[in-house]
């Protein structure tokens, strides 16, 4: 039984990038429903874990939304957010949420919390790993370009790195701006 569960979770982790979002949302809802049916006394603990996961999903959504700079612009105060970036952030958040729900709720259903407390802390670490994997492509690309510019200008320190990322965000080409003549 354990091998079957681990195999299905592994297939989910690999195939999650190819599953449509509506199916992922349905899977999340089904996993939450199953876990509440199996262990209704653990609903407060499950809600606490979901709140913990939201702490990681909010920055993921924000950074994915701000890094992506193509498509329809939605002005939000002094920041321009792109619709495609928001959708990209939502997809990434949903993938992380589904993987977390699948792993965590499966373990919650199979093993009692009292005996396996240490394993649940590993699941939190797994959520952080999923989050980092979703963030990796955008962050490495942006940070890599800023580091190259810093080397060219002989700038050092974390302050110059953050300043470079901020300037890069301000200088991002905007599709709706008229071309200078």
Tab-separated table of N, CA and C in Angstrom:
chain	number	residue	atom	x	y	z
A	1	UNK	N	0.829	-1.200	0.000
A	1	UNK	CA	0.000	0.000	0.000
A	1	UNK	C	0.870	1.260	0.000
A	2	UNK	N	1.906	1.240	0.865
A	2	UNK	CA	2.781	2.417	0.937
A	2	UNK	C	3.504	2.644	-0.386
A	3	UNK	N	3.913	1.563	-1.065
A	3	UNK	CA	4.597	1.697	-2.359
A	3	UNK	C	3.656	2.291	-3.398
A	4	UNK	N	2.406	1.865	-3.385
A	4	UNK	CA	1.413	2.401	-4.320
A	4	UNK	C	1.194	3.891	-4.092
A	5	UNK	N	1.109	4.292	-2.831
A	5	UNK	CA	0.900	5.711	-2.514
A	5	UNK	C	2.109	6.529	-2.932
A	6	UNK	N	3.320	6.060	-2.599
A	6	UNK	CA	4.525	6.802	-2.976
A	6	UNK	C	4.680	6.882	-4.489
A	7	UNK	N	4.318	5.827	-5.201
A	7	UNK	CA	4.388	5.845	-6.666
A	7	UNK	C	3.417	6.862	-7.239
A	8	UNK	N	2.194	6.882	-6.722
A	8	UNK	CA	1.211	7.836	-7.249
A	8	UNK	C	1.605	9.269	-6.925
A	9	UNK	N	2.187	9.507	-5.738
A	9	UNK	CA	2.651	10.855	-5.403
A	9	UNK	C	3.818	11.263	-6.294
A	10	UNK	N	4.702	10.323	-6.619
A	10	UNK	CA	5.823	10.630	-7.515
A	10	UNK	C	5.326	10.969	-8.915
A	11	UNK	N	4.357	10.209	-9.406
A	11	UNK	CA	3.779	10.510	-10.719
A	11	UNK	C	3.102	11.870	-10.722
A	12	UNK	N	2.431	12.204	-9.623
A	12	UNK	CA	1.802	13.521	-9.519
A	12	UNK	C	2.857	14.619	-9.556
A	13	UNK	N	3.966	14.420	-8.832
A	13	UNK	CA	5.022	15.432	-8.803
A	13	UNK	C	5.631	15.648	-10.181
A	14	UNK	N	5.773	14.576	-10.960
A	14	UNK	CA	6.340	14.708	-12.305
A	14	UNK	C	5.311	15.287	-13.275
A	15	UNK	N	4.092	14.801	-13.210
A	15	UNK	CA	3.078	15.208	-14.174
A	15	UNK	C	2.353	16.488	-13.855
A	16	UNK	N	2.676	17.108	-12.728
A	16	UNK	CA	1.902	18.275	-12.293
A	16	UNK	C	2.035	19.452	-13.251
A	17	UNK	N	3.127	19.505	-14.005
A	17	UNK	CA	3.319	20.609	-14.937
A	17	UNK	C	2.491	20.433	-16.208
A	18	UNK	N	1.923	19.246	-16.410
A	18	UNK	CA	1.152	18.973	-17.621
A	18	UNK	C	-0.341	18.825	-17.348
A	19	UNK	N	-0.727	18.862	-16.078
A	19	UNK	CA	-2.134	18.698	-15.707
A	19	UNK	C	-2.821	20.058	-15.796
A	20	UNK	N	-3.996	20.146	-16.434
A	20	UNK	CA	-4.709	21.433	-16.501
A	20	UNK	C	-5.084	21.950	-15.109
A	21	UNK	N	-5.191	23.274	-14.995
A	21	UNK	CA	-5.435	23.904	-13.699
A	21	UNK	C	-6.770	23.491	-13.089
A	22	UNK	N	-7.782	23.298	-13.915
A	22	UNK	CA	-9.096	22.932	-13.384
A	22	UNK	C	-9.036	21.550	-12.728
A	23	UNK	N	-8.222	20.652	-13.283
A	23	UNK	CA	-8.052	19.318	-12.687
A	23	UNK	C	-7.284	19.432	-11.370
A	24	UNK	N	-6.254	20.301	-11.345
A	24	UNK	CA	-5.498	20.505	-10.108
A	24	UNK	C	-6.388	21.045	-9.000
A	25	UNK	N	-7.221	22.019	-9.333
A	25	UNK	CA	-8.121	22.593	-8.329
A	25	UNK	C	-9.087	21.531	-7.810
A	26	UNK	N	-9.597	20.697	-8.706
A	26	UNK	CA	-10.482	19.613	-8.284
A	26	UNK	C	-9.772	18.607	-7.395
A	27	UNK	N	-8.505	18.311	-7.730
A	27	UNK	CA	-7.728	17.380	-6.907
A	27	UNK	C	-7.514	17.938	-5.506
A	28	UNK	N	-7.212	19.245	-5.415
A	28	UNK	CA	-7.029	19.875	-4.101
A	28	UNK	C	-8.304	19.763	-3.278
A	29	UNK	N	-9.436	20.111	-3.907
A	29	UNK	CA	-10.712	20.052	-3.187
A	29	UNK	C	-11.014	18.623	-2.735
A	30	UNK	N	-10.748	17.651	-3.599
A	30	UNK	CA	-11.000	16.250	-3.253
A	30	UNK	C	-10.095	15.784	-2.110
A	31	UNK	N	-8.821	16.186	-2.153
A	31	UNK	CA	-7.899	15.801	-1.079
A	31	UNK	C	-8.317	16.398	0.260
A	32	UNK	N	-8.727	17.670	0.244
A	32	UNK	CA	-9.171	18.307	1.484
A	32	UNK	C	-10.437	17.631	1.997
A	33	UNK	N	-11.370	17.334	1.104
A	33	UNK	CA	-12.607	16.661	1.495
A	33	UNK	C	-12.321	15.271	2.067
A	34	UNK	N	-11.448	14.524	1.413
A	34	UNK	CA	-11.114	13.178	1.900
A	34	UNK	C	-10.476	13.232	3.280
A	35	UNK	N	-9.580	14.192	3.489
A	35	UNK	CA	-8.908	14.261	4.787
A	35	UNK	C	-9.874	14.664	5.896
A	36	UNK	N	-10.861	15.505	5.587
A	36	UNK	CA	-11.838	15.871	6.616
A	36	UNK	C	-12.801	14.728	6.902
A	37	UNK	N	-13.081	13.896	5.909
A	37	UNK	CA	-13.947	12.734	6.137
A	37	UNK	C	-13.208	11.682	6.964
A	38	UNK	N	-11.932	11.462	6.641
A	38	UNK	CA	-11.156	10.434	7.341
A	38	UNK	C	-10.901	10.828	8.797
A	39	UNK	N	-10.536	12.083	9.021
A	39	UNK	CA	-10.188	12.523	10.381
A	39	UNK	C	-10.836	13.872	10.679
A	40	UNK	N	-12.148	13.886	11.009
A	40	UNK	CA	-12.812	15.174	11.248
A	40	UNK	C	-12.288	15.918	12.473
A	41	UNK	N	-11.684	15.201	13.427
A	41	UNK	CA	-11.156	15.871	14.620
A	41	UNK	C	-9.895	16.677	14.312
A	42	UNK	N	-9.271	16.389	13.189
A	42	UNK	CA	-8.013	17.060	12.850
A	42	UNK	C	-8.215	18.275	11.944
A	43	UNK	N	-9.443	18.707	11.748
A	43	UNK	CA	-9.704	19.854	10.861
A	43	UNK	C	-8.958	21.109	11.320
A	44	UNK	N	-8.956	21.475	12.625
A	44	UNK	CA	-8.179	22.666	13.022
A	44	UNK	C	-6.687	22.545	12.693
A	45	UNK	N	-6.123	21.358	12.880
A	45	UNK	CA	-4.701	21.167	12.553
A	45	UNK	C	-4.464	21.298	11.051
A	46	UNK	N	-5.395	20.785	10.244
A	46	UNK	CA	-5.254	20.900	8.790
A	46	UNK	C	-5.357	22.356	8.348
A	47	UNK	N	-6.282	23.093	8.949
A	47	UNK	CA	-6.416	24.512	8.603
A	47	UNK	C	-5.156	25.285	8.976
A	48	UNK	N	-4.545	24.917	10.090
A	48	UNK	CA	-3.291	25.564	10.491
A	48	UNK	C	-2.193	25.293	9.460
A	49	UNK	N	-2.133	24.073	8.946
A	49	UNK	CA	-1.134	23.743	7.933
A	49	UNK	C	-1.389	24.499	6.625
A	50	UNK	N	-2.660	24.645	6.255
A	50	UNK	CA	-2.987	25.400	5.041
A	50	UNK	C	-2.616	26.866	5.197
A	51	UNK	N	-2.816	27.417	6.381
A	51	UNK	CA	-2.418	28.801	6.641
A	51	UNK	C	-0.905	28.946	6.536
A	52	UNK	N	-0.176	27.958	7.051
A	52	UNK	CA	1.282	27.951	6.926
A	52	UNK	C	1.697	27.963	5.456
A	53	UNK	N	1.000	27.170	4.643
A	53	UNK	CA	1.332	27.094	3.222
A	53	UNK	C	1.061	28.420	2.519
A	54	UNK	N	0.006	29.120	2.916
A	54	UNK	CA	-0.306	30.412	2.299
A	54	UNK	C	0.809	31.430	2.517
A	55	UNK	N	1.514	31.322	3.635
A	55	UNK	CA	2.637	32.226	3.900
A	55	UNK	C	3.681	32.110	2.793
A	56	UNK	N	3.844	30.910	2.230
A	56	UNK	CA	4.805	30.717	1.151
A	56	UNK	C	4.214	31.013	-0.219
A	57	UNK	N	2.915	30.834	-0.373
A	57	UNK	CA	2.313	31.033	-1.689
A	57	UNK	C	2.145	32.509	-2.035
A	58	UNK	N	1.947	33.355	-1.052
A	58	UNK	CA	1.751	34.782	-1.334
A	58	UNK	C	2.996	35.393	-1.978
A	59	UNK	N	4.215	35.218	-1.407
A	59	UNK	CA	5.387	35.770	-2.109
A	59	UNK	C	5.638	35.133	-3.469
A	60	UNK	N	5.350	33.833	-3.600
A	60	UNK	CA	5.503	33.168	-4.895
A	60	UNK	C	4.617	33.834	-5.933
A	61	UNK	N	3.366	34.068	-5.591
A	61	UNK	CA	2.427	34.702	-6.511
A	61	UNK	C	2.881	36.119	-6.860
A	62	UNK	N	3.310	36.877	-5.862
A	62	UNK	CA	3.714	38.271	-6.097
A	62	UNK	C	4.945	38.331	-6.996
A	63	UNK	N	5.961	37.534	-6.701
A	63	UNK	CA	7.195	37.598	-7.497
A	63	UNK	C	6.956	37.104	-8.913
A	64	UNK	N	6.217	36.011	-9.069
A	64	UNK	CA	5.907	35.522	-10.421
A	64	UNK	C	5.123	36.571	-11.198
A	65	UNK	N	4.211	37.279	-10.526
A	65	UNK	CA	3.412	38.300	-11.206
A	65	UNK	C	4.263	39.485	-11.637
A	66	UNK	N	5.211	39.883	-10.804
A	66	UNK	CA	6.008	41.068	-11.106
A	66	UNK	C	7.125	40.789	-12.106
A	67	UNK	N	7.672	39.574	-12.106
A	67	UNK	CA	8.794	39.262	-12.996
A	67	UNK	C	8.331	39.141	-14.440
A	68	UNK	N	7.176	38.595	-14.658
A	68	UNK	CA	6.655	38.363	-16.008
A	68	UNK	C	6.213	39.696	-16.600
A	69	UNK	N	6.716	40.062	-17.775
A	69	UNK	CA	6.394	41.382	-18.331
A	69	UNK	C	5.930	41.292	-19.778
A	70	UNK	N	4.902	40.513	-20.026
A	70	UNK	CA	4.296	40.422	-21.349
A	70	UNK	C	2.786	40.422	-21.197
A	71	UNK	N	2.112	40.868	-22.244
A	71	UNK	CA	0.656	40.768	-22.259
A	71	UNK	C	-0.045	42.023	-21.784
A	72	UNK	N	-1.300	41.854	-21.422
A	72	UNK	CA	-2.157	42.959	-21.017
A	72	UNK	C	-1.704	43.521	-19.665
A	73	UNK	N	-1.610	44.857	-19.578
A	73	UNK	CA	-1.142	45.523	-18.368
A	73	UNK	C	-2.332	45.892	-17.493
A	74	UNK	N	-2.187	45.637	-16.192
A	74	UNK	CA	-3.178	46.065	-15.209
A	74	UNK	C	-2.464	47.048	-14.287
A	75	UNK	N	-2.727	48.369	-14.420
A	75	UNK	CA	-2.057	49.327	-13.539
A	75	UNK	C	-2.588	49.204	-12.111
A	76	UNK	N	-1.676	49.100	-11.164
A	76	UNK	CA	-2.038	48.968	-9.760
A	76	UNK	C	-1.203	49.981	-8.988
A	77	UNK	N	-1.723	51.194	-8.871
A	77	UNK	CA	-0.955	52.257	-8.238
A	77	UNK	C	0.237	52.618	-9.103
A	78	UNK	N	1.424	52.582	-8.531
A	78	UNK	CA	2.634	52.897	-9.298
A	78	UNK	C	3.288	51.648	-9.879
A	79	UNK	N	2.648	50.486	-9.724
A	79	UNK	CA	3.188	49.229	-10.243
A	79	UNK	C	2.313	48.752	-11.390
A	80	UNK	N	2.939	48.305	-12.455
A	80	UNK	CA	2.210	47.670	-13.552
A	80	UNK	C	2.300	46.165	-13.385
A	81	UNK	N	1.144	45.526	-13.291
A	81	UNK	CA	1.093	44.071	-13.191
A	81	UNK	C	0.539	43.553	-14.507
A	82	UNK	N	1.150	42.513	-15.017
A	82	UNK	CA	0.723	41.937	-16.283
A	82	UNK	C	-0.212	40.764	-16.026
A	83	UNK	N	-1.259	40.686	-16.819
A	83	UNK	CA	-2.273	39.646	-16.652
A	83	UNK	C	-1.657	38.254	-16.776
A	84	UNK	N	-0.801	38.070	-17.779
A	84	UNK	CA	-0.160	36.764	-17.960
A	84	UNK	C	0.732	36.415	-16.770
A	85	UNK	N	1.378	37.419	-16.191
A	85	UNK	CA	2.194	37.179	-15.001
A	85	UNK	C	1.358	36.737	-13.819
A	86	UNK	N	0.184	37.362	-13.671
A	86	UNK	CA	-0.712	36.946	-12.590
A	86	UNK	C	-1.176	35.510	-12.795
A	87	UNK	N	-1.501	35.160	-14.036
A	87	UNK	CA	-1.939	33.792	-14.311
A	87	UNK	C	-0.793	32.797	-14.083
A	88	UNK	N	0.426	33.199	-14.457
A	88	UNK	CA	1.596	32.360	-14.224
A	88	UNK	C	1.815	32.146	-12.725
A	89	UNK	N	1.678	33.223	-11.950
A	89	UNK	CA	1.803	33.115	-10.495
A	89	UNK	C	0.724	32.240	-9.889
A	90	UNK	N	-0.499	32.367	-10.402
A	90	UNK	CA	-1.601	31.545	-9.889
A	90	UNK	C	-1.370	30.067	-10.211
A	91	UNK	N	-0.885	29.782	-11.429
A	91	UNK	CA	-0.601	28.388	-11.791
A	91	UNK	C	0.491	27.792	-10.899
A	92	UNK	N	1.546	28.560	-10.675
A	92	UNK	CA	2.638	28.078	-9.823
A	92	UNK	C	2.150	27.822	-8.405
A	93	UNK	N	1.358	28.756	-7.881
A	93	UNK	CA	0.830	28.588	-6.527
A	93	UNK	C	-0.062	27.361	-6.439
A	94	UNK	N	-0.875	27.139	-7.463
A	94	UNK	CA	-1.772	25.982	-7.462
A	94	UNK	C	-0.991	24.674	-7.538
A	95	UNK	N	0.109	24.659	-8.320
A	95	UNK	CA	0.935	23.448	-8.395
A	95	UNK	C	1.552	23.122	-7.036
A	96	UNK	N	2.119	24.142	-6.382
A	96	UNK	CA	2.728	23.919	-5.069
A	96	UNK	C	1.667	23.468	-4.069
A	97	UNK	N	0.508	24.119	-4.098
A	97	UNK	CA	-0.578	23.789	-3.172
A	97	UNK	C	-1.051	22.356	-3.375
A	98	UNK	N	-1.196	21.933	-4.624
A	98	UNK	CA	-1.663	20.573	-4.901
A	98	UNK	C	-0.654	19.535	-4.433
A	99	UNK	N	0.623	19.760	-4.726
A	99	UNK	CA	1.640	18.811	-4.270
A	99	UNK	C	1.677	18.727	-2.751
A	100	UNK	N	1.604	19.883	-2.110
A	100	UNK	CA	1.622	19.900	-0.652
A	100	UNK	C	0.416	19.155	-0.094
A	101	UNK	N	-0.763	19.437	-0.646
A	101	UNK	CA	-1.981	18.760	-0.176
A	101	UNK	C	-1.882	17.258	-0.384
A	102	UNK	N	-1.395	16.849	-1.545
A	102	UNK	CA	-1.315	15.417	-1.838
A	102	UNK	C	-0.406	14.708	-0.845
A	103	UNK	N	0.772	15.252	-0.636
A	103	UNK	CA	1.721	14.604	0.265
A	103	UNK	C	1.243	14.700	1.709
A	104	UNK	N	0.891	15.906	2.132
A	104	UNK	CA	0.573	16.123	3.540
A	104	UNK	C	-0.706	15.415	3.950
A	105	UNK	N	-1.756	15.555	3.154
A	105	UNK	CA	-3.023	14.947	3.538
A	105	UNK	C	-2.977	13.426	3.432
A	106	UNK	N	-2.190	12.907	2.500
A	106	UNK	CA	-2.037	11.454	2.434
A	106	UNK	C	-1.364	10.943	3.701
A	107	UNK	N	-0.325	11.632	4.137
A	107	UNK	CA	0.341	11.223	5.374
A	107	UNK	C	-0.567	11.402	6.582
A	108	UNK	N	-1.335	12.491	6.604
A	108	UNK	CA	-2.273	12.718	7.717
A	108	UNK	C	-3.280	11.586	7.800
A	109	UNK	N	-3.748	11.129	6.645
A	109	UNK	CA	-4.755	10.068	6.643
A	109	UNK	C	-4.154	8.727	7.047
A	110	UNK	N	-2.890	8.495	6.693
A	110	UNK	CA	-2.293	7.186	6.946
A	110	UNK	C	-1.683	7.051	8.338
A	111	UNK	N	-1.093	8.131	8.828
A	111	UNK	CA	-0.331	8.023	10.069
A	111	UNK	C	-0.875	8.986	11.117
A	112	UNK	N	-0.988	8.548	12.362
A	112	UNK	CA	-1.444	9.461	13.423
A	112	UNK	C	-0.377	10.510	13.739
A	113	UNK	N	-0.829	11.719	14.038
A	113	UNK	CA	0.079	12.843	14.264
A	113	UNK	C	0.981	12.610	15.476
A	114	UNK	N	0.453	11.979	16.503
A	114	UNK	CA	1.215	11.830	17.742
A	114	UNK	C	2.478	10.989	17.533
A	115	UNK	N	2.380	9.939	16.744
A	115	UNK	CA	3.525	9.045	16.551
A	115	UNK	C	4.540	9.594	15.556
A	116	UNK	N	4.087	10.392	14.596
A	116	UNK	CA	4.957	10.794	13.483
A	116	UNK	C	5.147	12.309	13.418
A	117	UNK	N	5.333	12.938	14.573
A	117	UNK	CA	5.467	14.396	14.602
A	117	UNK	C	6.678	14.879	13.801
A	118	UNK	N	7.787	14.153	13.876
A	118	UNK	CA	9.006	14.559	13.167
A	118	UNK	C	8.827	14.506	11.655
A	119	UNK	N	8.064	13.538	11.164
A	119	UNK	CA	7.840	13.427	9.725
A	119	UNK	C	7.067	14.631	9.198
A	120	UNK	N	6.164	15.166	10.012
A	120	UNK	CA	5.382	16.312	9.556
A	120	UNK	C	6.243	17.566	9.429
A	121	UNK	N	7.284	17.680	10.254
A	121	UNK	CA	8.188	18.817	10.078
A	121	UNK	C	8.965	18.673	8.772
A	122	UNK	N	9.208	17.423	8.344
A	122	UNK	CA	9.863	17.211	7.050
A	122	UNK	C	8.938	17.616	5.908
A	123	UNK	N	7.641	17.454	6.100
A	123	UNK	CA	6.691	17.860	5.067
A	123	UNK	C	6.700	19.377	4.911
A	124	UNK	N	6.866	20.094	6.003
A	124	UNK	CA	6.993	21.553	5.893
A	124	UNK	C	8.234	21.906	5.076
A	125	UNK	N	9.306	21.193	5.324
A	125	UNK	CA	10.520	21.423	4.534
A	125	UNK	C	10.268	21.098	3.067
A	126	UNK	N	9.460	20.074	2.801
A	126	UNK	CA	9.115	19.720	1.427
A	126	UNK	C	8.328	20.842	0.753
A	127	UNK	N	7.441	21.488	1.504
A	127	UNK	CA	6.695	22.624	0.953
A	127	UNK	C	7.649	23.749	0.565
A	128	UNK	N	8.663	23.977	1.365
A	128	UNK	CA	9.649	25.016	1.052
A	128	UNK	C	10.431	24.639	-0.204
A	129	UNK	N	10.735	23.350	-0.363
A	129	UNK	CA	11.455	22.897	-1.563
A	129	UNK	C	10.596	23.098	-2.808
A	130	UNK	N	9.301	22.733	-2.747
A	130	UNK	CA	8.402	22.959	-3.884
A	130	UNK	C	8.361	24.444	-4.234
A	131	UNK	N	8.282	25.279	-3.208
A	131	UNK	CA	8.224	26.728	-3.402
A	131	UNK	C	9.497	27.206	-4.092
A	132	UNK	N	10.645	26.724	-3.629
A	132	UNK	CA	11.919	27.137	-4.222
A	132	UNK	C	12.028	26.679	-5.671
A	133	UNK	N	11.532	25.481	-5.977
A	133	UNK	CA	11.586	24.997	-7.356
A	133	UNK	C	10.738	25.856	-8.285
A	134	UNK	N	9.615	26.346	-7.793
A	134	UNK	CA	8.782	27.221	-8.619
A	134	UNK	C	9.434	28.587	-8.808
A	135	UNK	N	10.169	29.053	-7.801
A	135	UNK	CA	10.787	30.378	-7.864
A	135	UNK	C	12.092	30.367	-8.651
A	136	UNK	N	12.733	29.219	-8.752
A	136	UNK	CA	14.106	29.131	-9.246
A	136	UNK	C	14.333	29.763	-10.614
A	137	UNK	N	13.548	29.446	-11.655
A	137	UNK	CA	13.878	29.989	-12.983
A	137	UNK	C	13.864	31.512	-13.047
A	138	UNK	N	12.840	32.143	-12.477
A	138	UNK	CA	12.754	33.603	-12.552
A	138	UNK	C	13.850	34.271	-11.735
A	139	UNK	N	14.052	33.770	-10.521
A	139	UNK	CA	15.015	34.417	-9.644
A	139	UNK	C	16.439	34.266	-10.166
A	140	UNK	N	16.798	33.092	-10.672
A	140	UNK	CA	18.165	32.917	-11.154
A	140	UNK	C	18.427	33.762	-12.390
A	141	UNK	N	17.435	33.900	-13.259
A	141	UNK	CA	17.619	34.725	-14.453
A	141	UNK	C	17.832	36.182	-14.102
A	142	UNK	N	16.976	36.726	-13.245
A	142	UNK	CA	17.080	38.141	-12.874
A	142	UNK	C	18.340	38.401	-12.061
A	143	UNK	N	18.625	37.554	-11.091
A	143	UNK	CA	19.811	37.750	-10.256
A	143	UNK	C	21.079	37.577	-11.085
A	144	UNK	N	21.085	36.618	-12.021
A	144	UNK	CA	22.258	36.409	-12.868
A	144	UNK	C	22.602	37.630	-13.702
A	145	UNK	N	21.589	38.275	-14.274
A	145	UNK	CA	21.845	39.479	-15.071
A	145	UNK	C	22.380	40.611	-14.204
A	146	UNK	N	21.821	40.780	-13.019
A	146	UNK	CA	22.282	41.852	-12.135
A	146	UNK	C	23.710	41.585	-11.671
A	147	UNK	N	24.042	40.329	-11.406
A	147	UNK	CA	25.412	40.006	-10.980
A	147	UNK	C	26.403	40.316	-12.099
A	148	UNK	N	26.042	40.024	-13.351
A	148	UNK	CA	26.921	40.366	-14.479
A	148	UNK	C	27.132	41.872	-14.559
A	149	UNK	N	26.049	42.650	-14.381
A	149	UNK	CA	26.175	44.110	-14.416
A	149	UNK	C	27.028	44.609	-13.259
A	150	UNK	N	26.868	44.012	-12.084
A	150	UNK	CA	27.664	44.416	-10.917
A	150	UNK	C	29.141	44.159	-11.162
A	151	UNK	N	29.457	43.020	-11.763
A	151	UNK	CA	30.864	42.716	-12.049
A	151	UNK	C	31.439	43.718	-13.034
A	152	UNK	N	30.631	44.099	-14.021
A	152	UNK	CA	31.104	45.074	-15.006
A	152	UNK	C	31.354	46.432	-14.352
A	153	UNK	N	30.552	46.777	-13.349
A	153	UNK	CA	30.694	48.074	-12.671
A	153	UNK	C	31.542	47.977	-11.402
A	154	UNK	N	32.074	46.796	-11.106
A	154	UNK	CA	32.886	46.554	-9.910
A	154	UNK	C	32.130	46.894	-8.628
A	155	UNK	N	30.809	46.655	-8.615
A	155	UNK	CA	30.001	46.914	-7.416
A	155	UNK	C	29.986	45.662	-6.546
A	156	UNK	N	29.957	45.876	-5.223
A	156	UNK	CA	29.968	44.748	-4.300
A	156	UNK	C	28.905	44.948	-3.230
A	157	UNK	N	28.509	43.831	-2.623
A	157	UNK	CA	27.587	43.888	-1.496
A	157	UNK	C	26.161	43.565	-1.877
A	158	UNK	N	25.407	43.167	-0.872
A	158	UNK	CA	24.009	42.805	-1.083
A	158	UNK	C	23.167	44.031	-1.433
A	159	UNK	N	23.567	45.201	-0.933
A	159	UNK	CA	22.806	46.419	-1.227
A	159	UNK	C	22.849	46.727	-2.720
A	160	UNK	N	24.007	46.547	-3.342
A	160	UNK	CA	24.085	46.813	-4.780
A	160	UNK	C	23.311	45.765	-5.573
A	161	UNK	N	23.251	44.526	-5.075
A	161	UNK	CA	22.454	43.491	-5.736
A	161	UNK	C	20.971	43.851	-5.691
A	162	UNK	N	20.477	44.232	-4.519
A	162	UNK	CA	19.065	44.615	-4.394
A	162	UNK	C	18.759	45.865	-5.210
A	163	UNK	N	19.696	46.817	-5.214
A	163	UNK	CA	19.505	48.025	-6.009
A	163	UNK	C	19.435	47.679	-7.491
A	164	UNK	N	20.277	46.757	-7.941
A	164	UNK	CA	20.254	46.336	-9.344
A	164	UNK	C	18.954	45.653	-9.716
A	165	UNK	N	18.438	44.790	-8.833
A	165	UNK	CA	17.152	44.134	-9.101
A	165	UNK	C	16.025	45.157	-9.171
A	166	UNK	N	16.069	46.150	-8.277
A	166	UNK	CA	15.038	47.190	-8.275
A	166	UNK	C	15.087	47.996	-9.570
A	167	UNK	N	16.297	48.392	-9.981
A	167	UNK	CA	16.425	49.166	-11.229
A	167	UNK	C	16.013	48.346	-12.442
A	168	UNK	N	16.344	47.062	-12.432
A	168	UNK	CA	15.950	46.188	-13.534
A	168	UNK	C	14.433	46.125	-13.645
A	169	UNK	N	13.748	46.074	-12.511
A	169	UNK	CA	12.287	46.066	-12.518
A	169	UNK	C	11.712	47.368	-13.042
A	170	UNK	N	12.360	48.489	-12.736
A	170	UNK	CA	11.877	49.784	-13.221
A	170	UNK	C	12.127	49.966	-14.708
A	171	UNK	N	13.234	49.391	-15.201
A	171	UNK	CA	13.595	49.574	-16.602
A	171	UNK	C	12.983	48.533	-17.523
A	172	UNK	N	12.151	47.655	-17.005
A	172	UNK	CA	11.533	46.610	-17.837
A	172	UNK	C	10.729	47.264	-18.951
A	173	UNK	N	10.860	46.763	-20.175
A	173	UNK	CA	10.128	47.368	-21.289
A	173	UNK	C	8.627	47.181	-21.113
A	174	UNK	N	7.919	48.231	-21.385
A	174	UNK	CA	6.467	48.191	-21.265
A	174	UNK	C	5.879	48.187	-22.669
A	175	UNK	N	5.012	47.240	-22.945
A	175	UNK	CA	4.441	47.066	-24.286
A	175	UNK	C	3.507	48.214	-24.666
A	176	UNK	N	2.856	48.824	-23.672
A	176	UNK	CA	1.869	49.856	-23.979
A	176	UNK	C	2.479	51.246	-24.163
A	177	UNK	N	3.753	51.414	-23.766
A	177	UNK	CA	4.379	52.723	-23.905
A	177	UNK	C	4.633	53.026	-25.378
A	178	UNK	N	4.362	54.278	-25.804
A	178	UNK	CA	4.673	54.623	-27.197
A	178	UNK	C	6.185	54.654	-27.400
A	179	UNK	N	6.602	54.300	-28.613
A	179	UNK	CA	8.031	54.283	-28.918
A	179	UNK	C	8.536	55.717	-29.054
A	180	UNK	N	9.722	55.997	-28.494
A	180	UNK	CA	10.272	57.351	-28.638
A	180	UNK	C	10.640	57.630	-30.088
A	181	UNK	N	10.381	58.845	-30.502
A	181	UNK	CA	10.656	59.216	-31.898
A	181	UNK	C	11.936	59.991	-32.012
